[in-house]
Tab-separated table of C-alpha atoms and ligand atoms in Angstrom:
chain	number	residue	atom	x	y	z
W	1	MET	CA	12.020	1.669	-0.240
W	2	MET	CA	10.461	2.135	-3.700
W	3	GLU	CA	13.842	3.180	-5.132
W	4	GLN	CA	15.768	0.392	-3.387
W	5	HIS	CA	16.953	-2.702	-5.188
W	6	ALA	CA	18.017	-6.177	-4.079
W	7	PRO	CA	18.820	-7.243	-1.474
W	8	PHE	CA	15.780	-5.650	0.109
W	9	SER	CA	15.567	-5.157	3.838
W	10	LEU	CA	12.550	-5.066	6.110
W	11	PRO	CA	11.863	-1.466	7.156
W	12	PRO	CA	11.277	-1.223	10.895
W	13	LEU	CA	7.770	-0.348	11.994
W	14	PRO	CA	7.807	3.491	12.142
W	15	TYR	CA	6.022	3.505	15.555
W	16	GLY	CA	5.605	1.137	18.476
W	17	TYR	CA	3.773	-2.157	18.087
W	18	ASP	CA	1.176	-0.941	20.577
W	19	ALA	CA	0.956	2.576	19.094
W	20	LEU	CA	-2.144	1.907	16.994
W	21	THR	CA	-4.279	0.431	19.766
W	22	PRO	CA	-7.161	0.048	20.166
W	23	GLN	CA	-7.819	0.128	16.409
W	24	LEU	CA	-5.039	-2.362	15.616
W	25	ASP	CA	-3.754	-4.444	18.488
W	26	GLU	CA	-0.168	-5.300	19.295
W	27	ARG	CA	-0.485	-8.977	18.401
W	28	THR	CA	-1.845	-8.174	14.943
W	29	MET	CA	1.009	-5.712	14.345
W	30	HIS	CA	3.666	-8.234	15.368
W	31	PHE	CA	2.298	-10.945	13.087
W	32	HIS	CA	1.573	-8.588	10.211
W	33	HIS	CA	4.915	-6.771	10.186
W	34	ASP	CA	7.364	-9.323	11.632
W	35	LYS	CA	5.951	-12.429	9.950
W	36	HIS	CA	3.947	-11.518	6.853
W	37	PHE	CA	5.816	-8.401	5.650
W	38	ALA	CA	9.161	-10.016	6.517
W	39	ALA	CA	8.265	-13.121	4.510
W	40	TYR	CA	7.630	-11.068	1.369
W	41	VAL	CA	11.050	-9.420	1.762
W	42	ASP	CA	12.801	-12.768	2.330
W	43	ASN	CA	10.993	-14.468	-0.555
W	44	LEU	CA	11.770	-11.634	-2.962
W	45	ASN	CA	15.471	-11.706	-2.049
W	46	ARG	CA	15.577	-15.475	-2.452
W	47	LEU	CA	13.895	-15.310	-5.882
W	48	LEU	CA	16.388	-12.707	-7.100
W	49	SER	CA	19.464	-14.321	-5.527
W	50	ASP	CA	20.232	-16.432	-8.605
W	51	HIS	CA	19.392	-13.632	-11.045
W	52	PRO	CA	21.962	-10.843	-10.652
W	53	GLU	CA	20.678	-9.196	-13.827
W	54	TYR	CA	17.503	-8.190	-11.984
W	55	GLN	CA	19.154	-7.158	-8.727
W	56	THR	CA	19.574	-3.604	-10.031
W	57	TRP	CA	15.852	-3.212	-10.667
W	58	THR	CA	14.079	-0.982	-8.173
W	59	LEU	CA	11.085	-2.254	-6.279
W	60	GLU	CA	8.793	-0.199	-8.525
W	61	GLU	CA	10.435	-1.605	-11.636
W	62	LEU	CA	9.962	-5.166	-10.382
W	63	CYS	CA	6.307	-4.438	-9.579
W	64	GLN	CA	5.622	-2.895	-12.976
W	65	ASN	CA	7.711	-5.137	-15.236
W	66	TRP	CA	7.320	-8.623	-13.734
W	67	GLN	CA	5.801	-9.784	-17.046
W	68	SER	CA	9.225	-9.583	-18.690
W	69	LEU	CA	10.981	-11.780	-16.093
W	70	PRO	CA	11.884	-15.437	-16.745
W	71	GLU	CA	8.960	-17.755	-16.157
W	72	SER	CA	10.732	-19.497	-13.263
W	73	ILE	CA	10.532	-16.356	-11.086
W	74	ARG	CA	7.794	-14.326	-12.799
W	75	GLN	CA	4.822	-15.139	-10.598
W	76	GLY	CA	6.944	-15.230	-7.454
W	77	VAL	CA	8.339	-11.760	-8.078
W	78	ARG	CA	4.883	-10.455	-8.958
W	79	ASN	CA	3.521	-11.691	-5.624
W	80	ASN	CA	6.461	-10.861	-3.392
W	81	ALA	CA	7.650	-7.541	-4.878
W	82	GLY	CA	4.014	-6.465	-4.669
W	83	GLY	CA	3.859	-7.713	-1.098
W	84	VAL	CA	6.888	-5.619	-0.166
W	85	TYR	CA	5.677	-2.512	-2.001
W	86	ASN	CA	2.147	-2.691	-0.621
W	87	HIS	CA	3.094	-3.375	3.000
W	88	ASP	CA	5.734	-0.643	2.991
W	89	LEU	CA	3.063	1.896	2.027
W	90	TYR	CA	0.461	0.393	4.364
W	91	PHE	CA	2.589	0.683	7.494
W	92	ARG	CA	4.070	4.055	6.511
W	93	THR	CA	0.721	5.762	6.004
W	94	LEU	CA	-0.851	4.683	9.263
W	95	SER	CA	-0.349	7.100	12.118
W	96	PRO	CA	-0.717	6.814	15.887
W	97	THR	CA	-1.810	10.475	15.956
W	98	PRO	CA	-3.879	10.922	12.828
W	99	ALA	CA	-5.193	14.359	11.964
W	100	SER	CA	-8.878	14.559	11.225
W	101	SER	CA	-8.664	15.706	7.616
W	102	PRO	CA	-6.533	16.336	4.542
W	103	LEU	CA	-5.329	19.866	3.797
W	104	GLY	CA	-4.111	22.039	0.960
W	105	ALA	CA	-4.021	20.705	-2.581
W	106	LEU	CA	-5.193	17.261	-1.458
W	107	GLU	CA	-8.243	18.728	0.247
W	108	GLY	CA	-9.090	20.561	-2.982
W	109	ALA	CA	-8.593	17.455	-5.104
W	110	ILE	CA	-10.848	15.387	-2.831
W	111	ALA	CA	-13.583	18.009	-3.133
W	112	ARG	CA	-13.179	18.056	-6.925
W	113	ASP	CA	-13.005	14.277	-7.473
W	114	PHE	CA	-15.286	12.891	-4.725
W	115	GLY	CA	-17.368	15.812	-3.433
W	116	ASP	CA	-16.137	15.521	0.126
W	117	LEU	CA	-14.184	13.313	2.515
W	118	PRO	CA	-17.178	11.180	3.615
W	119	ALA	CA	-17.839	10.399	-0.067
W	120	LEU	CA	-14.204	9.360	-0.533
W	121	LYS	CA	-14.496	7.130	2.527
W	122	THR	CA	-17.665	5.515	1.216
W	123	ALA	CA	-16.029	4.778	-2.141
W	124	LEU	CA	-12.936	3.348	-0.482
W	125	LYS	CA	-15.004	1.211	1.882
W	126	THR	CA	-17.027	-0.126	-1.029
W	127	ALA	CA	-13.769	-1.116	-2.744
W	128	ALA	CA	-12.375	-2.697	0.434
W	129	LEU	CA	-15.500	-4.718	1.165
W	130	GLY	CA	-16.101	-5.561	-2.473
W	131	GLN	CA	-12.663	-7.068	-3.056
W	132	PHE	CA	-13.419	-10.793	-3.235
W	133	GLY	CA	-10.853	-12.735	-1.264
W	134	SER	CA	-7.439	-11.259	-0.553
W	135	GLY	CA	-6.341	-7.911	-1.892
W	136	TRP	CA	-6.131	-4.188	-1.379
W	137	ALA	CA	-8.181	-0.998	-1.667
W	138	TRP	CA	-6.336	2.134	-2.763
W	139	LEU	CA	-6.549	5.883	-2.952
W	140	THR	CA	-4.484	6.797	-6.012
W	141	SER	CA	-3.513	9.825	-8.068
W	142	ASP	CA	-2.733	9.909	-11.761
W	143	ASP	CA	0.059	12.034	-13.235
W	144	ASP	CA	-2.261	15.035	-13.393
W	145	GLY	CA	-3.341	14.768	-9.753
W	146	ARG	CA	-6.772	13.287	-10.400
W	147	LEU	CA	-7.741	11.002	-7.529
W	148	SER	CA	-9.473	7.653	-7.848
W	149	ILE	CA	-10.271	4.552	-5.827
W	150	ARG	CA	-8.917	1.209	-6.994
W	151	SER	CA	-8.895	-2.340	-5.733
W	152	THR	CA	-6.354	-5.011	-6.613
W	153	PRO	CA	-6.350	-8.767	-5.970
W	154	ASN	CA	-3.605	-10.655	-4.145
W	155	GLN	CA	-0.464	-8.474	-3.962
W	156	ASP	CA	-0.959	-6.588	-7.214
W	157	THR	CA	-0.209	-2.861	-7.071
W	158	PRO	CA	-2.067	0.011	-8.761
W	159	LEU	CA	1.165	1.165	-10.472
W	160	PRO	CA	1.720	3.168	-12.640
W	161	LEU	CA	-0.899	5.196	-10.776
W	162	HIS	CA	0.584	6.850	-7.679
W	163	PRO	CA	-0.848	5.280	-4.544
W	164	LEU	CA	-1.463	7.644	-1.613
W	165	THR	CA	-2.606	5.039	0.878
W	166	CYS	CA	-3.952	1.504	0.945
W	167	CYS	CA	-6.172	-0.701	3.075
W	168	ASP	CA	-4.923	-4.283	3.342
W	169	VAL	CA	-7.953	-6.565	3.176
W	170	TRP	CA	-6.081	-9.848	3.434
W	171	GLU	CA	-7.490	-11.678	6.458
W	172	HIS	CA	-4.008	-11.656	8.033
W	173	ALA	CA	-4.408	-7.878	8.440
W	174	TYR	CA	-7.413	-8.183	10.740
W	175	TYR	CA	-8.511	-11.731	11.557
W	176	LEU	CA	-6.819	-12.004	14.979
W	177	GLN	CA	-8.724	-8.964	16.214
W	178	TYR	CA	-11.796	-8.668	14.001
W	179	GLN	CA	-12.303	-12.239	12.733
W	180	ASN	CA	-14.616	-12.012	9.716
W	181	ARG	CA	-15.711	-8.398	10.380
W	182	ARG	CA	-13.882	-6.693	7.511
W	183	GLY	CA	-16.163	-3.648	7.731
W	184	ASP	CA	-15.275	-3.049	11.401
W	185	TYR	CA	-11.604	-3.374	10.534
W	186	PHE	CA	-12.006	-0.849	7.712
W	187	GLU	CA	-13.595	1.653	10.099
W	188	SER	CA	-10.652	1.255	12.495
W	189	TRP	CA	-8.117	1.511	9.691
W	190	TRP	CA	-9.778	4.695	8.443
W	191	GLN	CA	-9.273	6.331	11.860
W	192	LEU	CA	-5.515	5.714	11.546
W	193	VAL	CA	-4.923	7.234	8.111
W	194	GLY	CA	-2.108	9.767	8.473
W	195	TRP	CA	-3.540	12.700	6.510
W	196	PRO	CA	-0.600	15.055	7.147
W	197	GLN	CA	1.686	12.590	5.398
W	198	LEU	CA	-0.731	12.085	2.497
W	199	THR	CA	-1.177	15.848	2.201
W	200	GLU	CA	2.580	16.310	1.989
W	201	GLN	CA	3.050	13.453	-0.488
W	202	TYR	CA	0.343	14.770	-2.791
W	203	ALA	CA	1.724	18.321	-2.671
W	204	SER	CA	5.174	16.996	-3.514
W	205	TRP	CA	3.845	15.096	-6.560
W	206	MET	CA	1.992	18.151	-7.765
W	207	ASP	CA	5.159	20.236	-7.484
W	208	HIS	CA	7.299	17.699	-9.338
W	209	ARG	CA	4.886	16.075	-11.769
W	210	PRO	CA	5.877	15.624	-15.376
W	211	ARG	CA	4.824	18.605	-17.441
W	212	HIS	CA	2.592	17.776	-20.362
W	213	PRO	CA	2.893	19.948	-23.448
W	214	GLN	CA	0.253	22.645	-23.463
W	215	PRO	CA	-2.201	22.453	-26.384
L	301	LIG	MN1	-0.806	-7.753	4.771
């Protein structure tokens, strides 16, 4: 998805709509994926339809370089390319059969950068609950593999940092099931984080990261 360019297509949900129950119910998944995520894809394609010169840009390029677009589509692409990028990662990194913990290089990096997994969770929850209004909380890596927690407003991404996973704290992600209880939603979301996938992604980055000149 990140390397795709226009026209973008909605990736199917990688598991059943009822696969994440009871933490995320089927109705929430239908609205969130089929209505909200789909709308970002449709809006982005519509914005780019009259601008063939930007139809070769990848999703990441659109997310990172929206400032250089014409004013007529700049804010729209910022919001909707971000919406596509963020929701793609959100749905891909949830798992119906989550493992209890990260492994390998990721486990080591969490110990180094947070102390332990509960400390990472606390920092991420603080970011998720502290984001005023709509936005996202992120676990990211820099080019050297150092992990950090970020939050972004609206549909902004943490690029050029590499996001490992993200908690959607827009009300549309949880209101049907949790109403105003964002903290309860976070706890449910946390139980669904697919650590095997994050472990593999992090290991792959570490194997292929750009090499900095040695001093
Ligand atoms: Mn959402």
